[in-house]
Amino acid sequence: MISLRPHEPSDLTALIDLSIRAWTDVEATVDSMLGSPLDRLATPSWKAHHTAMVTEACESPDVSVVVAEGSEGTILGFVSYTIHPETAAMSDYGEITLIAVDPSGRELGIGRRLLDHAVNALKERGAPVIMVSTGGDDGHTPARALYEAAGFTRLPLAQYWLPAAEEAPSN
């Protein structure tokens, strides 16, 4: 049995660890696409980057984080979402900022349950439109399939990277 619940501050380390497990293969795919030295320049410490993203989501008063928990209390996934206020350039909109499922919990429908929860919560809060973004590389294929199956429309974007330095900084 898998249940959804709001995250608790004590979940932070488990969510960071889960995100690293969930996104390791994706990072390897992105690094192979970028090639050396661009991979080291673009993501010198992707684990630190993901740690900061998860920490920011969990600590922000404007972001909701919900975890999927197994029957033994093991966290198997999480989703974070928010509503961005209207600006001069854009009306307010909902955004699913992070979603991750532990590799051990894949194929159980956890990602879809988390996504559906976030979409419903954002609709209840009055979001007129909801956005989620992901990569166009092979590592992100399951995420794109999830979003498209849930009815999201893919907007084609192009993002290009060029190394501006000869050598990557040493770690």
JSON list of N, CA, C and O in Angstrom, two decimals, residues 31-86:
[
{"chain": "A", "resi": 31, "resn": "ASP", "atom": "N", "xyz": [25.41, 13.92, -19.52]},
{"chain": "A", "resi": 31, "resn": "ASP", "atom": "CA", "xyz": [26.86, 14.06, -19.62]},
{"chain": "A", "resi": 31, "resn": "ASP", "atom": "C", "xyz": [27.39, 13.46, -20.91]},
{"chain": "A", "resi": 31, "resn": "ASP", "atom": "O", "xyz": [28.26, 14.04, -21.56]},
{"chain": "A", "resi": 32, "resn": "SER", "atom": "N", "xyz": [26.86, 12.31, -21.31]},
{"chain": "A", "resi": 32, "resn": "SER", "atom": "CA", "xyz": [27.35, 11.68, -22.55]},
{"chain": "A", "resi": 32, "resn": "SER", "atom": "C", "xyz": [26.97, 12.51, -23.77]},
{"chain": "A", "resi": 32, "resn": "SER", "atom": "O", "xyz": [27.72, 12.56, -24.75]},
{"chain": "A", "resi": 33, "resn": "MET", "atom": "N", "xyz": [25.82, 13.18, -23.71]},
{"chain": "A", "resi": 33, "resn": "MET", "atom": "CA", "xyz": [25.42, 14.03, -24.83]},
{"chain": "A", "resi": 33, "resn": "MET", "atom": "C", "xyz": [26.30, 15.27, -24.92]},
{"chain": "A", "resi": 33, "resn": "MET", "atom": "O", "xyz": [26.67, 15.69, -26.02]},
{"chain": "A", "resi": 34, "resn": "LEU", "atom": "N", "xyz": [26.62, 15.85, -23.78]},
{"chain": "A", "resi": 34, "resn": "LEU", "atom": "CA", "xyz": [27.43, 17.07, -23.77]},
{"chain": "A", "resi": 34, "resn": "LEU", "atom": "C", "xyz": [28.88, 16.79, -24.15]},
{"chain": "A", "resi": 34, "resn": "LEU", "atom": "O", "xyz": [29.52, 17.59, -24.81]},
{"chain": "A", "resi": 35, "resn": "GLY", "atom": "N", "xyz": [29.40, 15.65, -23.73]},
{"chain": "A", "resi": 35, "resn": "GLY", "atom": "CA", "xyz": [30.80, 15.32, -23.99]},
{"chain": "A", "resi": 35, "resn": "GLY", "atom": "C", "xyz": [31.74, 16.12, -23.11]},
{"chain": "A", "resi": 35, "resn": "GLY", "atom": "O", "xyz": [31.37, 17.10, -22.48]},
{"chain": "A", "resi": 36, "resn": "SER", "atom": "N", "xyz": [32.97, 15.70, -23.07]},
{"chain": "A", "resi": 36, "resn": "SER", "atom": "CA", "xyz": [33.98, 16.35, -22.25]},
{"chain": "A", "resi": 36, "resn": "SER", "atom": "C", "xyz": [34.63, 17.48, -23.04]},
{"chain": "A", "resi": 36, "resn": "SER", "atom": "O", "xyz": [34.85, 17.33, -24.24]},
{"chain": "A", "resi": 37, "resn": "PRO", "atom": "N", "xyz": [34.93, 18.62, -22.46]},
{"chain": "A", "resi": 37, "resn": "PRO", "atom": "CA", "xyz": [34.80, 19.01, -21.05]},
{"chain": "A", "resi": 37, "resn": "PRO", "atom": "C", "xyz": [33.47, 19.65, -20.71]},
{"chain": "A", "resi": 37, "resn": "PRO", "atom": "O", "xyz": [33.26, 20.05, -19.58]},
{"chain": "A", "resi": 38, "resn": "LEU", "atom": "N", "xyz": [32.55, 19.76, -21.67]},
{"chain": "A", "resi": 38, "resn": "LEU", "atom": "CA", "xyz": [31.30, 20.46, -21.42]},
{"chain": "A", "resi": 38, "resn": "LEU", "atom": "C", "xyz": [30.50, 19.81, -20.29]},
{"chain": "A", "resi": 38, "resn": "LEU", "atom": "O", "xyz": [29.90, 20.50, -19.47]},
{"chain": "A", "resi": 39, "resn": "ASP", "atom": "N", "xyz": [30.54, 18.48, -20.20]},
{"chain": "A", "resi": 39, "resn": "ASP", "atom": "CA", "xyz": [29.80, 17.82, -19.13]},
{"chain": "A", "resi": 39, "resn": "ASP", "atom": "C", "xyz": [30.29, 18.28, -17.76]},
{"chain": "A", "resi": 39, "resn": "ASP", "atom": "O", "xyz": [29.50, 18.55, -16.86]},
{"chain": "A", "resi": 40, "resn": "ARG", "atom": "N", "xyz": [31.60, 18.39, -17.58]},
{"chain": "A", "resi": 40, "resn": "ARG", "atom": "CA", "xyz": [32.15, 18.81, -16.30]},
{"chain": "A", "resi": 40, "resn": "ARG", "atom": "C", "xyz": [31.92, 20.30, -16.04]},
{"chain": "A", "resi": 40, "resn": "ARG", "atom": "O", "xyz": [31.80, 20.72, -14.91]},
{"chain": "A", "resi": 41, "resn": "LEU", "atom": "N", "xyz": [31.87, 21.09, -17.10]},
{"chain": "A", "resi": 41, "resn": "LEU", "atom": "CA", "xyz": [31.63, 22.52, -16.94]},
{"chain": "A", "resi": 41, "resn": "LEU", "atom": "C", "xyz": [30.16, 22.80, -16.61]},
{"chain": "A", "resi": 41, "resn": "LEU", "atom": "O", "xyz": [29.85, 23.64, -15.78]},
{"chain": "A", "resi": 42, "resn": "ALA", "atom": "N", "xyz": [29.26, 22.11, -17.29]},
{"chain": "A", "resi": 42, "resn": "ALA", "atom": "CA", "xyz": [27.82, 22.35, -17.09]},
{"chain": "A", "resi": 42, "resn": "ALA", "atom": "C", "xyz": [27.34, 21.79, -15.76]},
{"chain": "A", "resi": 42, "resn": "ALA", "atom": "O", "xyz": [26.49, 22.38, -15.10]},
{"chain": "A", "resi": 43, "resn": "THR", "atom": "N", "xyz": [27.84, 20.63, -15.39]},
{"chain": "A", "resi": 43, "resn": "THR", "atom": "CA", "xyz": [27.39, 19.98, -14.14]},
{"chain": "A", "resi": 43, "resn": "THR", "atom": "C", "xyz": [28.59, 19.49, -13.35]},
{"chain": "A", "resi": 43, "resn": "THR", "atom": "O", "xyz": [28.79, 18.28, -13.21]},
{"chain": "A", "resi": 44, "resn": "PRO", "atom": "N", "xyz": [29.41, 20.40, -12.81]},
{"chain": "A", "resi": 44, "resn": "PRO", "atom": "CA", "xyz": [30.60, 19.96, -12.08]},
{"chain": "A", "resi": 44, "resn": "PRO", "atom": "C", "xyz": [30.25, 19.13, -10.86]},
{"chain": "A", "resi": 44, "resn": "PRO", "atom": "O", "xyz": [31.00, 18.24, -10.48]},
{"chain": "A", "resi": 45, "resn": "SER", "atom": "N", "xyz": [29.13, 19.40, -10.26]},
{"chain": "A", "resi": 45, "resn": "SER", "atom": "CA", "xyz": [28.67, 18.60, -9.13]},
{"chain": "A", "resi": 45, "resn": "SER", "atom": "C", "xyz": [27.15, 18.53, -9.17]},
{"chain": "A", "resi": 45, "resn": "SER", "atom": "O", "xyz": [26.46, 19.27, -8.47]},
{"chain": "A", "resi": 46, "resn": "TRP", "atom": "N", "xyz": [26.65, 17.65, -10.02]},
{"chain": "A", "resi": 46, "resn": "TRP", "atom": "CA", "xyz": [25.19, 17.55, -10.17]},
{"chain": "A", "resi": 46, "resn": "TRP", "atom": "C", "xyz": [24.53, 17.11, -8.87]},
{"chain": "A", "resi": 46, "resn": "TRP", "atom": "O", "xyz": [23.40, 17.50, -8.58]},
{"chain": "A", "resi": 47, "resn": "LYS", "atom": "N", "xyz": [25.23, 16.31, -8.06]},
{"chain": "A", "resi": 47, "resn": "LYS", "atom": "CA", "xyz": [24.64, 15.90, -6.79]},
{"chain": "A", "resi": 47, "resn": "LYS", "atom": "C", "xyz": [24.43, 17.10, -5.87]},
{"chain": "A", "resi": 47, "resn": "LYS", "atom": "O", "xyz": [23.40, 17.20, -5.20]},
{"chain": "A", "resi": 48, "resn": "ALA", "atom": "N", "xyz": [25.39, 18.00, -5.84]},
{"chain": "A", "resi": 48, "resn": "ALA", "atom": "CA", "xyz": [25.23, 19.22, -5.04]},
{"chain": "A", "resi": 48, "resn": "ALA", "atom": "C", "xyz": [24.09, 20.07, -5.59]},
{"chain": "A", "resi": 48, "resn": "ALA", "atom": "O", "xyz": [23.31, 20.66, -4.82]},
{"chain": "A", "resi": 49, "resn": "HIS", "atom": "N", "xyz": [23.99, 20.12, -6.92]},
{"chain": "A", "resi": 49, "resn": "HIS", "atom": "CA", "xyz": [22.91, 20.88, -7.55]},
{"chain": "A", "resi": 49, "resn": "HIS", "atom": "C", "xyz": [21.54, 20.31, -7.17]},
{"chain": "A", "resi": 49, "resn": "HIS", "atom": "O", "xyz": [20.62, 21.05, -6.78]},
{"chain": "A", "resi": 50, "resn": "HIS", "atom": "N", "xyz": [21.39, 19.00, -7.25]},
{"chain": "A", "resi": 50, "resn": "HIS", "atom": "CA", "xyz": [20.11, 18.37, -6.90]},
{"chain": "A", "resi": 50, "resn": "HIS", "atom": "C", "xyz": [19.83, 18.50, -5.40]},
{"chain": "A", "resi": 50, "resn": "HIS", "atom": "O", "xyz": [18.68, 18.69, -5.00]},
{"chain": "A", "resi": 51, "resn": "THR", "atom": "N", "xyz": [20.86, 18.41, -4.59]},
{"chain": "A", "resi": 51, "resn": "THR", "atom": "CA", "xyz": [20.69, 18.61, -3.15]},
{"chain": "A", "resi": 51, "resn": "THR", "atom": "C", "xyz": [20.13, 19.99, -2.88]},
{"chain": "A", "resi": 51, "resn": "THR", "atom": "O", "xyz": [19.18, 20.15, -2.09]},
{"chain": "A", "resi": 52, "resn": "ALA", "atom": "N", "xyz": [20.67, 20.99, -3.55]},
{"chain": "A", "resi": 52, "resn": "ALA", "atom": "CA", "xyz": [20.19, 22.36, -3.36]},
{"chain": "A", "resi": 52, "resn": "ALA", "atom": "C", "xyz": [18.76, 22.53, -3.86]},
{"chain": "A", "resi": 52, "resn": "ALA", "atom": "O", "xyz": [17.94, 23.20, -3.21]},
{"chain": "A", "resi": 53, "resn": "MET", "atom": "N", "xyz": [18.43, 21.91, -5.00]},
{"chain": "A", "resi": 53, "resn": "MET", "atom": "CA", "xyz": [17.06, 22.03, -5.54]},
{"chain": "A", "resi": 53, "resn": "MET", "atom": "C", "xyz": [16.04, 21.41, -4.58]},
{"chain": "A", "resi": 53, "resn": "MET", "atom": "O", "xyz": [14.98, 22.00, -4.33]},
{"chain": "A", "resi": 54, "resn": "VAL", "atom": "N", "xyz": [16.34, 20.21, -4.08]},
{"chain": "A", "resi": 54, "resn": "VAL", "atom": "CA", "xyz": [15.40, 19.53, -3.18]},
{"chain": "A", "resi": 54, "resn": "VAL", "atom": "C", "xyz": [15.29, 20.31, -1.87]},
{"chain": "A", "resi": 54, "resn": "VAL", "atom": "O", "xyz": [14.19, 20.50, -1.34]},
{"chain": "A", "resi": 55, "resn": "THR", "atom": "N", "xyz": [16.42, 20.76, -1.35]},
{"chain": "A", "resi": 55, "resn": "THR", "atom": "CA", "xyz": [16.41, 21.53, -0.10]},
{"chain": "A", "resi": 55, "resn": "THR", "atom": "C", "xyz": [15.60, 22.80, -0.26]},
{"chain": "A", "resi": 55, "resn": "THR", "atom": "O", "xyz": [14.77, 23.14, 0.60]},
{"chain": "A", "resi": 56, "resn": "GLU", "atom": "N", "xyz": [15.80, 23.52, -1.36]},
{"chain": "A", "resi": 56, "resn": "GLU", "atom": "CA", "xyz": [15.05, 24.75, -1.61]},
{"chain": "A", "resi": 56, "resn": "GLU", "atom": "C", "xyz": [13.55, 24.48, -1.68]},
{"chain": "A", "resi": 56, "resn": "GLU", "atom": "O", "xyz": [12.75, 25.22, -1.11]},
{"chain": "A", "resi": 57, "resn": "ALA", "atom": "N", "xyz": [13.16, 23.42, -2.38]},
{"chain": "A", "resi": 57, "resn": "ALA", "atom": "CA", "xyz": [11.74, 23.08, -2.48]},
{"chain": "A", "resi": 57, "resn": "ALA", "atom": "C", "xyz": [11.16, 22.78, -1.10]},
{"chain": "A", "resi": 57, "resn": "ALA", "atom": "O", "xyz": [10.07, 23.26, -0.76]},
{"chain": "A", "resi": 58, "resn": "CYS", "atom": "N", "xyz": [11.88, 22.00, -0.31]},
{"chain": "A", "resi": 58, "resn": "CYS", "atom": "CA", "xyz": [11.36, 21.61, 1.01]},
{"chain": "A", "resi": 58, "resn": "CYS", "atom": "C", "xyz": [11.31, 22.77, 2.00]},
{"chain": "A", "resi": 58, "resn": "CYS", "atom": "O", "xyz": [10.49, 22.76, 2.91]},
{"chain": "A", "resi": 59, "resn": "GLU", "atom": "N", "xyz": [12.19, 23.74, 1.82]},
{"chain": "A", "resi": 59, "resn": "GLU", "atom": "CA", "xyz": [12.26, 24.85, 2.78]},
{"chain": "A", "resi": 59, "resn": "GLU", "atom": "C", "xyz": [11.47, 26.08, 2.35]},
{"chain": "A", "resi": 59, "resn": "GLU", "atom": "O", "xyz": [11.24, 26.98, 3.16]},
{"chain": "A", "resi": 60, "resn": "SER", "atom": "N", "xyz": [11.01, 26.13, 1.12]},
{"chain": "A", "resi": 60, "resn": "SER", "atom": "CA", "xyz": [10.28, 27.30, 0.64]},
{"chain": "A", "resi": 60, "resn": "SER", "atom": "C", "xyz": [8.84, 27.28, 1.14]},
{"chain": "A", "resi": 60, "resn": "SER", "atom": "O", "xyz": [8.13, 26.28, 0.98]},
{"chain": "A", "resi": 61, "resn": "PRO", "atom": "N", "xyz": [8.39, 28.40, 1.70]},
{"chain": "A", "resi": 61, "resn": "PRO", "atom": "CA", "xyz": [6.99, 28.45, 2.14]},
{"chain": "A", "resi": 61, "resn": "PRO", "atom": "C", "xyz": [6.00, 28.50, 0.97]},
{"chain": "A", "resi": 61, "resn": "PRO", "atom": "O", "xyz": [4.81, 28.26, 1.16]},
{"chain": "A", "resi": 62, "resn": "ASP", "atom": "N", "xyz": [6.51, 28.76, -0.24]},
{"chain": "A", "resi": 62, "resn": "ASP", "atom": "CA", "xyz": [5.64, 28.87, -1.42]},
{"chain": "A", "resi": 62, "resn": "ASP", "atom": "C", "xyz": [5.52, 27.56, -2.20]},
{"chain": "A", "resi": 62, "resn": "ASP", "atom": "O", "xyz": [4.80, 27.50, -3.20]},
{"chain": "A", "resi": 63, "resn": "VAL", "atom": "N", "xyz": [6.26, 26.54, -1.78]},
{"chain": "A", "resi": 63, "resn": "VAL", "atom": "CA", "xyz": [6.29, 25.28, -2.51]},
{"chain": "A", "resi": 63, "resn": "VAL", "atom": "C", "xyz": [5.70, 24.18, -1.63]},
{"chain": "A", "resi": 63, "resn": "VAL", "atom": "O", "xyz": [6.03, 24.08, -0.45]},
{"chain": "A", "resi": 64, "resn": "SER", "atom": "N", "xyz": [4.84, 23.37, -2.21]},
{"chain": "A", "resi": 64, "resn": "SER", "atom": "CA", "xyz": [4.29, 22.21, -1.51]},
{"chain": "A", "resi": 64, "resn": "SER", "atom": "C", "xyz": [5.08, 20.98, -1.95]},
{"chain": "A", "resi": 64, "resn": "SER", "atom": "O", "xyz": [5.37, 20.82, -3.13]},
{"chain": "A", "resi": 65, "resn": "VAL", "atom": "N", "xyz": [5.41, 20.13, -0.99]},
{"chain": "A", "resi": 65, "resn": "VAL", "atom": "CA", "xyz": [6.12, 18.88, -1.28]},
{"chain": "A", "resi": 65, "resn": "VAL", "atom": "C", "xyz": [5.31, 17.75, -0.67]},
{"chain": "A", "resi": 65, "resn": "VAL", "atom": "O", "xyz": [4.97, 17.78, 0.51]},
{"chain": "A", "resi": 66, "resn": "VAL", "atom": "N", "xyz": [5.01, 16.76, -1.50]},
{"chain": "A", "resi": 66, "resn": "VAL", "atom": "CA", "xyz": [4.24, 15.59, -1.06]},
{"chain": "A", "resi": 66, "resn": "VAL", "atom": "C", "xyz": [5.07, 14.36, -1.36]},
{"chain": "A", "resi": 66, "resn": "VAL", "atom": "O", "xyz": [5.67, 14.24, -2.43]},
{"chain": "A", "resi": 67, "resn": "VAL", "atom": "N", "xyz": [5.10, 13.43, -0.40]},
{"chain": "A", "resi": 67, "resn": "VAL", "atom": "CA", "xyz": [5.87, 12.20, -0.57]},
{"chain": "A", "resi": 67, "resn": "VAL", "atom": "C", "xyz": [4.94, 11.01, -0.73]},
{"chain": "A", "resi": 67, "resn": "VAL", "atom": "O", "xyz": [3.82, 11.01, -0.23]},
{"chain": "A", "resi": 68, "resn": "ALA", "atom": "N", "xyz": [5.43, 10.02, -1.47]},
{"chain": "A", "resi": 68, "resn": "ALA", "atom": "CA", "xyz": [4.75, 8.73, -1.59]},
{"chain": "A", "resi": 68, "resn": "ALA", "atom": "C", "xyz": [5.49, 7.78, -0.65]},
{"chain": "A", "resi": 68, "resn": "ALA", "atom": "O", "xyz": [6.71, 7.62, -0.76]},
{"chain": "A", "resi": 69, "resn": "GLU", "atom": "N", "xyz": [4.75, 7.19, 0.24]},
{"chain": "A", "resi": 69, "resn": "GLU", "atom": "CA", "xyz": [5.35, 6.36, 1.27]},
{"chain": "A", "resi": 69, "resn": "GLU", "atom": "C", "xyz": [4.81, 4.94, 1.19]},
{"chain": "A", "resi": 69, "resn": "GLU", "atom": "O", "xyz": [3.60, 4.74, 1.05]},
{"chain": "A", "resi": 70, "resn": "GLY", "atom": "N", "xyz": [5.72, 3.97, 1.25]},
{"chain": "A", "resi": 70, "resn": "GLY", "atom": "CA", "xyz": [5.33, 2.57, 1.24]},
{"chain": "A", "resi": 70, "resn": "GLY", "atom": "C", "xyz": [4.80, 2.13, 2.59]},
{"chain": "A", "resi": 70, "resn": "GLY", "atom": "O", "xyz": [4.88, 2.87, 3.58]},
{"chain": "A", "resi": 71, "resn": "SER", "atom": "N", "xyz": [4.29, 0.91, 2.67]},
{"chain": "A", "resi": 71, "resn": "SER", "atom": "CA", "xyz": [3.66, 0.42, 3.89]},
{"chain": "A", "resi": 71, "resn": "SER", "atom": "C", "xyz": [4.63, 0.34, 5.06]},
{"chain": "A", "resi": 71, "resn": "SER", "atom": "O", "xyz": [4.21, 0.43, 6.22]},
{"chain": "A", "resi": 72, "resn": "GLU", "atom": "N", "xyz": [5.92, 0.19, 4.80]},
{"chain": "A", "resi": 72, "resn": "GLU", "atom": "CA", "xyz": [6.90, 0.14, 5.89]},
{"chain": "A", "resi": 72, "resn": "GLU", "atom": "C", "xyz": [7.45, 1.52, 6.23]},
{"chain": "A", "resi": 72, "resn": "GLU", "atom": "O", "xyz": [8.43, 1.64, 6.96]},
{"chain": "A", "resi": 73, "resn": "GLY", "atom": "N", "xyz": [6.86, 2.58, 5.67]},
{"chain": "A", "resi": 73, "resn": "GLY", "atom": "CA", "xyz": [7.32, 3.93, 5.94]},
{"chain": "A", "resi": 73, "resn": "GLY", "atom": "C", "xyz": [8.46, 4.39, 5.05]},
{"chain": "A", "resi": 73, "resn": "GLY", "atom": "O", "xyz": [9.00, 5.47, 5.25]},
{"chain": "A", "resi": 74, "resn": "THR", "atom": "N", "xyz": [8.82, 3.60, 4.04]},
{"chain": "A", "resi": 74, "resn": "THR", "atom": "CA", "xyz": [9.88, 3.97, 3.12]},
{"chain": "A", "resi": 74, "resn": "THR", "atom": "C", "xyz": [9.35, 4.98, 2.11]},
{"chain": "A", "resi": 74, "resn": "THR", "atom": "O", "xyz": [8.30, 4.77, 1.52]},
{"chain": "A", "resi": 75, "resn": "ILE", "atom": "N", "xyz": [10.10, 6.05, 1.92]},
{"chain": "A", "resi": 75, "resn": "ILE", "atom": "CA", "xyz": [9.70, 7.05, 0.93]},
{"chain": "A", "resi": 75, "resn": "ILE", "atom": "C", "xyz": [10.11, 6.54, -0.45]},
{"chain": "A", "resi": 75, "resn": "ILE", "atom": "O", "xyz": [11.27, 6.24, -0.69]},
{"chain": "A", "resi": 76, "resn": "LEU", "atom": "N", "xyz": [9.13, 6.44, -1.35]},
{"chain": "A", "resi": 76, "resn": "LEU", "atom": "CA", "xyz": [9.35, 5.90, -2.68]},
{"chain": "A", "resi": 76, "resn": "LEU", "atom": "C", "xyz": [9.32, 6.96, -3.78]},
{"chain": "A", "resi": 76, "resn": "LEU", "atom": "O", "xyz": [9.65, 6.67, -4.92]},
{"chain": "A", "resi": 77, "resn": "GLY", "atom": "N", "xyz": [8.90, 8.18, -3.44]},
{"chain": "A", "resi": 77, "resn": "GLY", "atom": "CA", "xyz": [8.86, 9.24, -4.42]},
{"chain": "A", "resi": 77, "resn": "GLY", "atom": "C", "xyz": [8.39, 10.53, -3.79]},
{"chain": "A", "resi": 77, "resn": "GLY", "atom": "O", "xyz": [7.97, 10.55, -2.63]},
{"chain": "A", "resi": 78, "resn": "PHE", "atom": "N", "xyz": [8.51, 11.61, -4.55]},
{"chain": "A", "resi": 78, "resn": "PHE", "atom": "CA", "xyz": [8.00, 12.89, -4.09]},
{"chain": "A", "resi": 78, "resn": "PHE", "atom": "C", "xyz": [7.72, 13.80, -5.27]},
{"chain": "A", "resi": 78, "resn": "PHE", "atom": "O", "xyz": [8.23, 13.58, -6.37]},
{"chain": "A", "resi": 79, "resn": "VAL", "atom": "N", "xyz": [6.91, 14.80, -5.02]},
{"chain": "A", "resi": 79, "resn": "VAL", "atom": "CA", "xyz": [6.60, 15.83, -6.02]},
{"chain": "A", "resi": 79, "resn": "VAL", "atom": "C", "xyz": [6.58, 17.17, -5.30]},
{"chain": "A", "resi": 79, "resn": "VAL", "atom": "O", "xyz": [6.17, 17.25, -4.13]},
{"chain": "A", "resi": 80, "resn": "SER", "atom": "N", "xyz": [7.05, 18.20, -5.98]},
{"chain": "A", "resi": 80, "resn": "SER", "atom": "CA", "xyz": [6.94, 19.56, -5.44]},
{"chain": "A", "resi": 80, "resn": "SER", "atom": "C", "xyz": [6.23, 20.42, -6.48]},
{"chain": "A", "resi": 80, "resn": "SER", "atom": "O", "xyz": [6.38, 20.21, -7.68]},
{"chain": "A", "resi": 81, "resn": "TYR", "atom": "N", "xyz": [5.45, 21.39, -5.99]},
{"chain": "A", "resi": 81, "resn": "TYR", "atom": "CA", "xyz": [4.68, 22.22, -6.90]},
{"chain": "A", "resi": 81, "resn": "TYR", "atom": "C", "xyz": [4.38, 23.56, -6.25]},
{"chain": "A", "resi": 81, "resn": "TYR", "atom": "O", "xyz": [4.41, 23.70, -5.02]},
{"chain": "A", "resi": 82, "resn": "THR", "atom": "N", "xyz": [4.09, 24.55, -7.08]},
{"chain": "A", "resi": 82, "resn": "THR", "atom": "CA", "xyz": [3.84, 25.90, -6.61]},
{"chain": "A", "resi": 82, "resn": "THR", "atom": "C", "xyz": [2.98, 26.66, -7.61]},
{"chain": "A", "resi": 82, "resn": "THR", "atom": "O", "xyz": [2.80, 26.20, -8.75]},
{"chain": "A", "resi": 83, "resn": "ILE", "atom": "N", "xyz": [2.48, 27.79, -7.19]},
{"chain": "A", "resi": 83, "resn": "ILE", "atom": "CA", "xyz": [1.82, 28.71, -8.11]},
{"chain": "A", "resi": 83, "resn": "ILE", "atom": "C", "xyz": [2.68, 29.96, -8.19]},
{"chain": "A", "resi": 83, "resn": "ILE", "atom": "O", "xyz": [3.05, 30.54, -7.16]},
{"chain": "A", "resi": 84, "resn": "HIS", "atom": "N", "xyz": [3.02, 30.35, -9.41]},
{"chain": "A", "resi": 84, "resn": "HIS", "atom": "CA", "xyz": [3.78, 31.57, -9.63]},
{"chain": "A", "resi": 84, "resn": "HIS", "atom": "C", "xyz": [2.80, 32.72, -9.80]},
{"chain": "A", "resi": 84, "resn": "HIS", "atom": "O", "xyz": [1.87, 32.62, -10.60]},
{"chain": "A", "resi": 85, "resn": "PRO", "atom": "N", "xyz": [3.02, 33.81, -9.08]},
{"chain": "A", "resi": 85, "resn": "PRO", "atom": "CA", "xyz": [2.10, 34.94, -9.22]},
{"chain": "A", "resi": 85, "resn": "PRO", "atom": "C", "xyz": [2.22, 35.62, -10.57]},
{"chain": "A", "resi": 85, "resn": "PRO", "atom": "O", "xyz": [3.25, 35.54, -11.23]},
{"chain": "A", "resi": 86, "resn": "GLU", "atom": "N", "xyz": [1.15, 36.28, -10.92]},
{"chain": "A", "resi": 86, "resn": "GLU", "atom": "CA", "xyz": [1.10, 37.00, -12.20]},
{"chain": "A", "resi": 86, "resn": "GLU", "atom": "C", "xyz": [2.19, 38.07, -12.26]},
{"chain": "A", "resi": 86, "resn": "GLU", "atom": "O", "xyz": [2.49, 38.73, -11.28]}
]
